[in-house]
Structures are given as C-alpha cells and as structure tokens.
Amino acid sequence: MLTLTSGAVQVIRTVTANPEMPPETGIRIEAGIDGSDALRLSVAPEPEAGDQVVEAEGARVYLEPTVAQLLDDKTLDAQVDPQGDVAFTIAEGGQGGPGGPGV
C-alpha cells in the first residue's frame, strides 16, 4: 500500500483544510488522460467507487484502482518551495524521501 511521509501528510492536510469542504476531502490520484505515464492529482470531496483509500494522521489520499496497483509499494512525499508551490514526488519501496518521478 502507498505510504505517506510526514511532509506529504502536512501538505495534504493544509490543502484540504477548507471549512467549506466535507470532512472526507482528500487528494485523488488518477492516471493521466493523455496515455502517458503521468499521474493527475486533484482535491476530491470523497473517494470514487473502487478507489483505494490511504489515510495517515488525518490526511486522505484516494487512489484510482489502476494507480493503486502502480503505487502499491511506493511512498508519496511533498514539499513546498519558497514561492508556495507544492511538489509531490514518489519514491520507491517505502523509502520516504524525495526522488522518483514528480506527480
């Protein structure tokens, strides 16, 4: 199952901490629509049917079924740069550090 670093947990909780959104709001990761290996991230009010739900310390990630298989043994990390832009990265095998393709 996908694991989340403490950085990813912090960023996801910040991104989804809108009082106007439902409490189940999380980040959804799905396959890109252009046929490439790129993944798409979006804020989702709840999981879609068939999504795998990963939750850590109040941060929720919803994984499309095919993406859940792809990321089964990976770690999601996130960092915010000085301009406030968020970068998500995926690391191999639960290492929990930056590296791997950006999301």
CSV table of N, CA, C and O in Angstrom, one decimal:
chain,number,residue,atom,x,y,z
A,1,MET,N,0.8,-1.2,0.0
A,1,MET,CA,0.0,0.0,0.0
A,1,MET,C,0.9,1.2,0.0
A,1,MET,O,1.9,1.3,0.6
A,2,LEU,N,0.5,2.3,-0.7
A,2,LEU,CA,1.2,3.6,-0.7
A,2,LEU,C,1.3,4.1,0.7
A,2,LEU,O,0.4,4.0,1.5
A,3,THR,N,2.5,4.6,1.0
A,3,THR,CA,2.7,5.2,2.3
A,3,THR,C,3.0,6.7,2.1
A,3,THR,O,3.4,7.1,1.0
A,4,LEU,N,2.7,7.5,3.2
A,4,LEU,CA,2.8,8.9,3.1
A,4,LEU,C,3.9,9.4,4.1
A,4,LEU,O,4.0,8.9,5.2
A,5,THR,N,4.8,10.3,3.6
A,5,THR,CA,5.8,10.8,4.5
A,5,THR,C,5.1,11.9,5.4
A,5,THR,O,4.0,12.3,5.1
A,6,SER,N,5.8,12.3,6.4
A,6,SER,CA,5.2,13.4,7.2
A,6,SER,C,5.0,14.7,6.4
A,6,SER,O,4.1,15.4,6.7
A,7,GLY,N,5.9,14.9,5.5
A,7,GLY,CA,5.8,16.1,4.6
A,7,GLY,C,4.5,16.0,3.8
A,7,GLY,O,3.8,17.0,3.6
A,8,ALA,N,4.2,14.8,3.2
A,8,ALA,CA,3.0,14.7,2.4
A,8,ALA,C,1.8,14.8,3.3
A,8,ALA,O,0.8,15.5,2.9
A,9,VAL,N,1.8,14.3,4.5
A,9,VAL,CA,0.7,14.4,5.4
A,9,VAL,C,0.4,15.9,5.7
A,9,VAL,O,-0.7,16.4,5.6
A,10,GLN,N,1.4,16.7,6.0
A,10,GLN,CA,1.3,18.1,6.3
A,10,GLN,C,0.7,18.9,5.1
A,10,GLN,O,-0.2,19.6,5.3
A,11,VAL,N,1.2,18.6,3.9
A,11,VAL,CA,0.8,19.3,2.7
A,11,VAL,C,-0.7,19.0,2.4
A,11,VAL,O,-1.5,19.8,2.1
A,12,ILE,N,-1.0,17.7,2.5
A,12,ILE,CA,-2.4,17.2,2.1
A,12,ILE,C,-3.4,17.8,3.2
A,12,ILE,O,-4.4,18.3,2.8
A,13,ARG,N,-3.0,17.8,4.4
A,13,ARG,CA,-3.9,18.4,5.4
A,13,ARG,C,-4.1,19.9,5.2
A,13,ARG,O,-5.2,20.4,5.4
A,14,THR,N,-3.0,20.6,4.8
A,14,THR,CA,-3.2,22.0,4.5
A,14,THR,C,-4.0,22.3,3.3
A,14,THR,O,-4.9,23.1,3.3
A,15,VAL,N,-3.8,21.5,2.2
A,15,VAL,CA,-4.6,21.7,1.0
A,15,VAL,C,-6.0,21.4,1.2
A,15,VAL,O,-6.9,22.0,0.6
A,16,THR,N,-6.4,20.4,2.0
A,16,THR,CA,-7.8,20.0,2.2
A,16,THR,C,-8.4,20.6,3.4
A,16,THR,O,-9.6,20.3,3.7
A,17,ALA,N,-7.8,21.5,4.1
A,17,ALA,CA,-8.3,22.1,5.3
A,17,ALA,C,-9.2,23.4,5.0
A,17,ALA,O,-8.9,24.5,5.4
A,18,ASN,N,-10.2,23.2,4.3
A,18,ASN,CA,-11.1,24.2,3.9
A,18,ASN,C,-12.5,24.0,4.6
A,18,ASN,O,-13.1,22.9,4.4
A,19,PRO,N,-12.9,24.9,5.5
A,19,PRO,CA,-14.1,24.6,6.3
A,19,PRO,C,-15.4,24.4,5.4
A,19,PRO,O,-16.4,23.9,5.9
A,20,GLU,N,-15.3,24.9,4.2
A,20,GLU,CA,-16.5,24.7,3.3
A,20,GLU,C,-16.5,23.3,2.6
A,20,GLU,O,-17.4,23.0,1.9
A,21,MET,N,-15.4,22.6,2.7
A,21,MET,CA,-15.3,21.2,2.1
A,21,MET,C,-15.8,20.2,3.1
A,21,MET,O,-15.6,20.4,4.3
A,22,PRO,N,-16.3,19.1,2.6
A,22,PRO,CA,-16.7,18.0,3.5
A,22,PRO,C,-15.5,17.5,4.3
A,22,PRO,O,-14.3,17.5,3.8
A,23,PRO,N,-15.7,16.9,5.5
A,23,PRO,CA,-14.5,16.4,6.3
A,23,PRO,C,-13.8,15.2,5.6
A,23,PRO,O,-12.7,14.9,6.0
A,24,GLU,N,-14.4,14.6,4.6
A,24,GLU,CA,-13.7,13.4,3.9
A,24,GLU,C,-12.8,13.9,2.8
A,24,GLU,O,-12.3,13.1,2.1
A,25,THR,N,-12.7,15.2,2.6
A,25,THR,CA,-11.9,15.7,1.5
A,25,THR,C,-10.5,15.2,1.5
A,25,THR,O,-9.9,15.2,2.6
A,26,GLY,N,-10.0,14.8,0.4
A,26,GLY,CA,-8.6,14.3,0.3
A,26,GLY,C,-8.1,14.6,-1.1
A,26,GLY,O,-8.6,15.4,-1.9
A,27,ILE,N,-6.9,14.1,-1.4
A,27,ILE,CA,-6.2,14.2,-2.6
A,27,ILE,C,-6.5,12.9,-3.4
A,27,ILE,O,-6.3,11.8,-2.9
A,28,ARG,N,-7.0,13.0,-4.7
A,28,ARG,CA,-7.2,11.9,-5.5
A,28,ARG,C,-6.1,11.8,-6.6
A,28,ARG,O,-5.8,12.8,-7.2
A,29,ILE,N,-5.5,10.6,-6.7
A,29,ILE,CA,-4.5,10.4,-7.7
A,29,ILE,C,-5.1,9.4,-8.8
A,29,ILE,O,-5.6,8.4,-8.4
A,30,GLU,N,-5.0,9.8,-10.0
A,30,GLU,CA,-5.6,9.0,-11.1
A,30,GLU,C,-4.6,9.0,-12.3
A,30,GLU,O,-3.7,9.9,-12.4
A,31,ALA,N,-4.8,8.1,-13.2
A,31,ALA,CA,-4.0,8.0,-14.4
A,31,ALA,C,-4.2,9.3,-15.3
A,31,ALA,O,-5.4,9.8,-15.3
A,32,GLY,N,-3.2,9.7,-15.9
A,32,GLY,CA,-3.3,10.8,-16.9
A,32,GLY,C,-4.2,10.4,-18.0
A,32,GLY,O,-4.3,9.3,-18.4
A,33,ILE,N,-4.9,11.4,-18.6
A,33,ILE,CA,-5.8,11.1,-19.7
A,33,ILE,C,-5.1,11.1,-21.1
A,33,ILE,O,-5.8,10.7,-22.1
A,34,ASP,N,-3.9,11.5,-21.2
A,34,ASP,CA,-3.2,11.5,-22.5
A,34,ASP,C,-2.5,10.3,-22.9
A,34,ASP,O,-1.7,10.2,-23.8
A,35,GLY,N,-2.6,9.2,-22.1
A,35,GLY,CA,-1.9,7.9,-22.4
A,35,GLY,C,-0.5,7.9,-21.9
A,35,GLY,O,0.2,6.9,-22.1
A,36,SER,N,0.0,8.9,-21.3
A,36,SER,CA,1.4,8.9,-20.8
A,36,SER,C,1.5,8.3,-19.5
A,36,SER,O,0.4,7.9,-18.9
A,37,ASP,N,2.6,8.2,-18.9
A,37,ASP,CA,2.8,7.7,-17.5
A,37,ASP,C,2.5,8.7,-16.5
A,37,ASP,O,2.6,8.4,-15.3
A,38,ALA,N,2.2,9.9,-16.9
A,38,ALA,CA,1.9,11.0,-15.9
A,38,ALA,C,0.7,10.6,-15.0
A,38,ALA,O,-0.3,10.0,-15.5
A,39,LEU,N,0.7,11.1,-13.8
A,39,LEU,CA,-0.4,10.9,-12.9
A,39,LEU,C,-1.0,12.3,-12.7
A,39,LEU,O,-0.3,13.3,-12.7
A,40,ARG,N,-2.3,12.3,-12.4
A,40,ARG,CA,-3.0,13.6,-12.1
A,40,ARG,C,-3.4,13.6,-10.7
A,40,ARG,O,-4.0,12.6,-10.2
A,41,LEU,N,-3.2,14.7,-10.0
A,41,LEU,CA,-3.6,14.9,-8.6
A,41,LEU,C,-4.7,16.0,-8.6
A,41,LEU,O,-4.6,17.0,-9.3
A,42,SER,N,-5.8,15.7,-7.8
A,42,SER,CA,-6.8,16.7,-7.6
A,42,SER,C,-7.4,16.6,-6.2
A,42,SER,O,-7.2,15.6,-5.6
A,43,VAL,N,-8.0,17.7,-5.8
A,43,VAL,CA,-8.7,17.7,-4.5
A,43,VAL,C,-10.1,17.1,-4.7
A,43,VAL,O,-10.8,17.5,-5.7
A,44,ALA,N,-10.4,16.1,-3.9
A,44,ALA,CA,-11.7,15.4,-4.1
A,44,ALA,C,-12.5,15.4,-2.8
A,44,ALA,O,-11.9,15.2,-1.7
A,45,PRO,N,-13.8,15.7,-2.9
A,45,PRO,CA,-14.6,15.7,-1.6
A,45,PRO,C,-14.8,14.3,-1.0
A,45,PRO,O,-15.1,14.2,0.2
A,46,GLU,N,-14.6,13.3,-1.8
A,46,GLU,CA,-14.7,11.9,-1.3
A,46,GLU,C,-14.2,10.9,-2.3
A,46,GLU,O,-13.9,11.3,-3.5
A,47,PRO,N,-13.9,9.7,-1.9
A,47,PRO,CA,-13.4,8.7,-2.9
A,47,PRO,C,-14.5,8.4,-3.9
A,47,PRO,O,-15.7,8.5,-3.6
A,48,GLU,N,-14.0,8.0,-5.1
A,48,GLU,CA,-15.0,7.5,-6.1
A,48,GLU,C,-15.1,6.0,-5.9
A,48,GLU,O,-14.2,5.4,-5.3
A,49,ALA,N,-16.1,5.4,-6.5
A,49,ALA,CA,-16.3,4.0,-6.4
A,49,ALA,C,-15.1,3.2,-6.9
A,49,ALA,O,-14.5,3.5,-7.9
A,50,GLY,N,-14.6,2.3,-6.1
A,50,GLY,CA,-13.4,1.5,-6.4
A,50,GLY,C,-12.1,2.0,-6.0
A,50,GLY,O,-11.1,1.4,-6.0
A,51,ASP,N,-12.1,3.3,-5.5
A,51,ASP,CA,-10.8,3.9,-5.1
A,51,ASP,C,-10.3,3.2,-3.8
A,51,ASP,O,-11.1,2.8,-2.9
A,52,GLN,N,-9.0,3.1,-3.8
A,52,GLN,CA,-8.3,2.6,-2.5
A,52,GLN,C,-8.1,3.9,-1.7
A,52,GLN,O,-7.7,4.9,-2.2
A,53,VAL,N,-8.4,3.8,-0.4
A,53,VAL,CA,-8.2,5.0,0.5
A,53,VAL,C,-7.0,4.7,1.4
A,53,VAL,O,-6.9,3.7,2.0
A,54,VAL,N,-6.1,5.7,1.3
A,54,VAL,CA,-4.9,5.7,2.2
A,54,VAL,C,-5.1,6.9,3.2
A,54,VAL,O,-5.3,8.0,2.7
A,55,GLU,N,-5.0,6.6,4.5
A,55,GLU,CA,-5.2,7.7,5.4
A,55,GLU,C,-4.1,7.6,6.4
A,55,GLU,O,-3.7,6.6,6.9
A,56,ALA,N,-3.5,8.8,6.7
A,56,ALA,CA,-2.4,8.9,7.7
A,56,ALA,C,-2.6,10.2,8.5
A,56,ALA,O,-2.6,11.3,7.8
A,57,GLU,N,-2.8,10.2,9.8
A,57,GLU,CA,-2.9,11.4,10.6
A,57,GLU,C,-3.8,12.4,10.1
A,57,GLU,O,-3.6,13.6,10.1
A,58,GLY,N,-5.0,12.0,9.5
A,58,GLY,CA,-6.0,12.9,9.1
A,58,GLY,C,-5.8,13.3,7.6
A,58,GLY,O,-6.7,14.0,7.1
A,59,ALA,N,-4.8,12.9,6.9
A,59,ALA,CA,-4.6,13.2,5.5
A,59,ALA,C,-5.1,12.0,4.7
A,59,ALA,O,-4.8,10.8,5.0
A,60,ARG,N,-5.9,12.3,3.7
A,60,ARG,CA,-6.5,11.2,2.9
A,60,ARG,C,-6.1,11.3,1.5
A,60,ARG,O,-6.1,12.4,0.9
A,61,VAL,N,-5.7,10.1,0.9
A,61,VAL,CA,-5.4,10.0,-0.5
A,61,VAL,C,-6.3,8.9,-1.1
A,61,VAL,O,-6.4,7.8,-0.5
A,62,TYR,N,-6.9,9.3,-2.2
A,62,TYR,CA,-7.8,8.4,-2.9
A,62,TYR,C,-7.1,7.9,-4.2
A,62,TYR,O,-6.7,8.8,-5.0
A,63,LEU,N,-6.9,6.6,-4.3
A,63,LEU,CA,-6.2,6.1,-5.5
A,63,LEU,C,-7.1,5.4,-6.4
A,63,LEU,O,-7.8,4.4,-6.0
A,64,GLU,N,-7.1,5.8,-7.7
A,64,GLU,CA,-7.9,5.1,-8.7
A,64,GLU,C,-7.3,3.7,-8.7
A,64,GLU,O,-6.1,3.5,-8.5
A,65,PRO,N,-8.2,2.6,-9.0
A,65,PRO,CA,-7.7,1.2,-8.9
A,65,PRO,C,-6.4,0.9,-9.6
A,65,PRO,O,-5.5,0.3,-9.1
A,66,THR,N,-6.3,1.4,-10.9
A,66,THR,CA,-5.0,1.1,-11.6
A,66,THR,C,-3.8,1.8,-11.0
A,66,THR,O,-2.7,1.2,-11.0
A,67,VAL,N,-4.0,3.0,-10.5
A,67,VAL,CA,-3.0,3.7,-9.8
A,67,VAL,C,-2.6,3.1,-8.5
A,67,VAL,O,-1.4,3.0,-8.1
A,68,ALA,N,-3.6,2.5,-7.8
A,68,ALA,CA,-3.3,1.9,-6.5
A,68,ALA,C,-2.3,0.7,-6.7
A,68,ALA,O,-1.4,0.5,-5.9
A,69,GLN,N,-2.5,0.0,-7.8
A,69,GLN,CA,-1.6,-1.1,-8.1
A,69,GLN,C,-0.2,-0.6,-8.4
A,69,GLN,O,0.8,-1.1,-8.0
A,70,LEU,N,-0.2,0.4,-9.2
A,70,LEU,CA,1.1,1.0,-9.6
A,70,LEU,C,1.9,1.6,-8.5
A,70,LEU,O,3.1,1.4,-8.4
A,71,LEU,N,1.2,2.1,-7.5
A,71,LEU,CA,1.9,2.8,-6.3
A,71,LEU,C,1.9,1.9,-5.1
A,71,LEU,O,2.2,2.4,-4.0
A,72,ASP,N,1.6,0.6,-5.2
A,72,ASP,CA,1.4,-0.3,-4.1
A,72,ASP,C,2.6,-0.3,-3.1
A,72,ASP,O,2.4,-0.3,-1.9
A,73,ASP,N,3.8,-0.2,-3.6
A,73,ASP,CA,5.0,-0.3,-2.8
A,73,ASP,C,5.8,1.0,-2.8
A,73,ASP,O,7.0,1.0,-2.5
A,74,LYS,N,5.1,2.1,-3.0
A,74,LYS,CA,5.8,3.4,-3.1
A,74,LYS,C,5.5,4.3,-1.9
A,74,LYS,O,4.6,4.0,-1.1
A,75,THR,N,6.2,5.4,-1.9
A,75,THR,CA,6.0,6.4,-0.8
A,75,THR,C,5.7,7.7,-1.5
A,75,THR,O,6.5,8.1,-2.4
A,76,LEU,N,4.7,8.4,-1.0
A,76,LEU,CA,4.4,9.8,-1.5
A,76,LEU,C,5.0,10.8,-0.6
A,76,LEU,O,4.8,10.7,0.7
A,77,ASP,N,5.7,11.7,-1.1
A,77,ASP,CA,6.3,12.8,-0.4
A,77,ASP,C,5.8,14.1,-1.0
A,77,ASP,O,5.4,14.2,-2.2
A,78,ALA,N,5.9,15.2,-0.2
A,78,ALA,CA,5.5,16.5,-0.8
A,78,ALA,C,6.4,17.6,-0.1
A,78,ALA,O,6.7,17.5,1.1
A,79,GLN,N,6.7,18.6,-0.9
A,79,GLN,CA,7.4,19.7,-0.3
A,79,GLN,C,6.9,21.0,-0.9
A,79,GLN,O,6.3,21.0,-2.0
A,80,VAL,N,7.0,22.1,-0.1
A,80,VAL,CA,6.5,23.4,-0.6
A,80,VAL,C,7.8,24.3,-0.8
A,80,VAL,O,8.6,24.4,0.1
A,81,ASP,N,7.9,24.9,-2.0
A,81,ASP,CA,9.1,25.7,-2.2
A,81,ASP,C,8.8,27.1,-1.6
A,81,ASP,O,7.7,27.5,-1.2
A,82,PRO,N,9.8,28.0,-1.6
A,82,PRO,CA,9.7,29.3,-1.0
A,82,PRO,C,8.6,30.2,-1.7
A,82,PRO,O,8.1,31.1,-1.0
A,83,GLN,N,8.2,29.9,-2.9
A,83,GLN,CA,7.1,30.6,-3.5
A,83,GLN,C,5.7,30.1,-3.2
A,83,GLN,O,4.7,30.6,-3.6
A,84,GLY,N,5.7,29.0,-2.4
A,84,GLY,CA,4.4,28.4,-2.0
A,84,GLY,C,3.9,27.3,-2.9
A,84,GLY,O,2.8,26.8,-2.8
A,85,ASP,N,4.7,27.0,-4.0
A,85,ASP,CA,4.3,25.9,-4.9
A,85,ASP,C,4.5,24.5,-4.3
A,85,ASP,O,5.6,24.3,-3.6
A,86,VAL,N,3.6,23.6,-4.5
A,86,VAL,CA,3.7,22.3,-3.9
A,86,VAL,C,4.3,21.3,-5.0
A,86,VAL,O,3.8,21.4,-6.1
A,87,ALA,N,5.2,20.5,-4.6
A,87,ALA,CA,5.7,19.4,-5.5
A,87,ALA,C,5.5,18.1,-4.8
A,87,ALA,O,6.1,17.9,-3.7
A,88,PHE,N,4.8,17.2,-5.4
A,88,PHE,CA,4.7,15.8,-4.9
A,88,PHE,C,5.7,14.9,-5.6
A,88,PHE,O,5.8,15.1,-6.8
A,89,THR,N,6.3,14.0,-4.9
A,89,THR,CA,7.2,13.1,-5.5
A,89,THR,C,6.9,11.7,-5.0
A,89,THR,O,6.3,11.5,-3.9
A,90,ILE,N,7.2,10.7,-5.8
A,90,ILE,CA,7.0,9.3,-5.5
A,90,ILE,C,8.4,8.6,-5.4
A,90,ILE,O,9.2,8.7,-6.3
A,91,ALA,N,8.6,7.9,-4.3
A,91,ALA,CA,9.9,7.2,-4.1
A,91,ALA,C,9.6,5.7,-4.1
A,91,ALA,O,8.5,5.3,-3.7
A,92,GLU,N,10.6,5.0,-4.4
A,92,GLU,CA,10.5,3.5,-4.5
A,92,GLU,C,10.5,2.9,-3.1
A,92,GLU,O,11.1,3.4,-2.2
A,93,GLY,N,9.7,1.9,-2.9
A,93,GLY,CA,9.8,1.0,-1.8
A,93,GLY,C,9.8,1.5,-0.4
A,93,GLY,O,10.5,1.1,0.5
A,94,GLY,N,9.0,2.5,-0.1
A,94,GLY,CA,8.8,3.0,1.2
A,94,GLY,C,9.9,3.7,1.8
A,94,GLY,O,10.1,3.7,3.0
A,95,GLN,N,10.8,4.3,1.0
A,95,GLN,CA,12.0,5.0,1.5
A,95,GLN,C,11.6,6.3,2.2
A,95,GLN,O,12.3,6.8,3.0
A,96,GLY,N,10.5,6.9,1.7
A,96,GLY,CA,10.0,8.1,2.4
A,96,GLY,C,10.8,9.4,2.1
A,96,GLY,O,10.5,10.4,2.7
A,97,GLY,N,11.6,9.3,1.1
A,97,GLY,CA,12.4,10.5,0.8
A,97,GLY,C,12.1,11.0,-0.6
A,97,GLY,O,11.4,10.3,-1.4
A,98,PRO,N,12.5,12.2,-0.9
A,98,PRO,CA,12.3,12.7,-2.3
A,98,PRO,C,13.0,11.8,-3.3
A,98,PRO,O,14.0,11.1,-3.0
A,99,GLY,N,12.5,11.8,-4.5
A,99,GLY,CA,13.1,11.1,-5.6
A,99,GLY,C,12.0,10.4,-6.4
A,99,GLY,O,10.9,10.4,-6.0
A,100,GLY,N,12.4,10.0,-7.5
A,100,GLY,CA,11.4,9.4,-8.4
A,100,GLY,C,10.6,10.4,-9.2
A,100,GLY,O,10.9,11.6,-9.0
A,101,PRO,N,9.7,10.0,-10.0
A,101,PRO,CA,9.0,11.0,-10.9
A,101,PRO,C,8.1,11.9,-10.1
A,101,PRO,O,7.5,11.5,-9.1
A,102,GLY,N,8.0,13.1,-10.5
A,102,GLY,CA,7.1,14.1,-9.9
A,102,GLY,C,5.7,13.8,-10.3
A,102,GLY,O,5.4,13.2,-11.3
A,103,VAL,N,4.8,14.2,-9.4
A,103,VAL,CA,3.4,13.9,-9.7
A,103,VAL,C,2.7,15.3,-9.9
A,103,VAL,O,3.0,16.2,-9.3
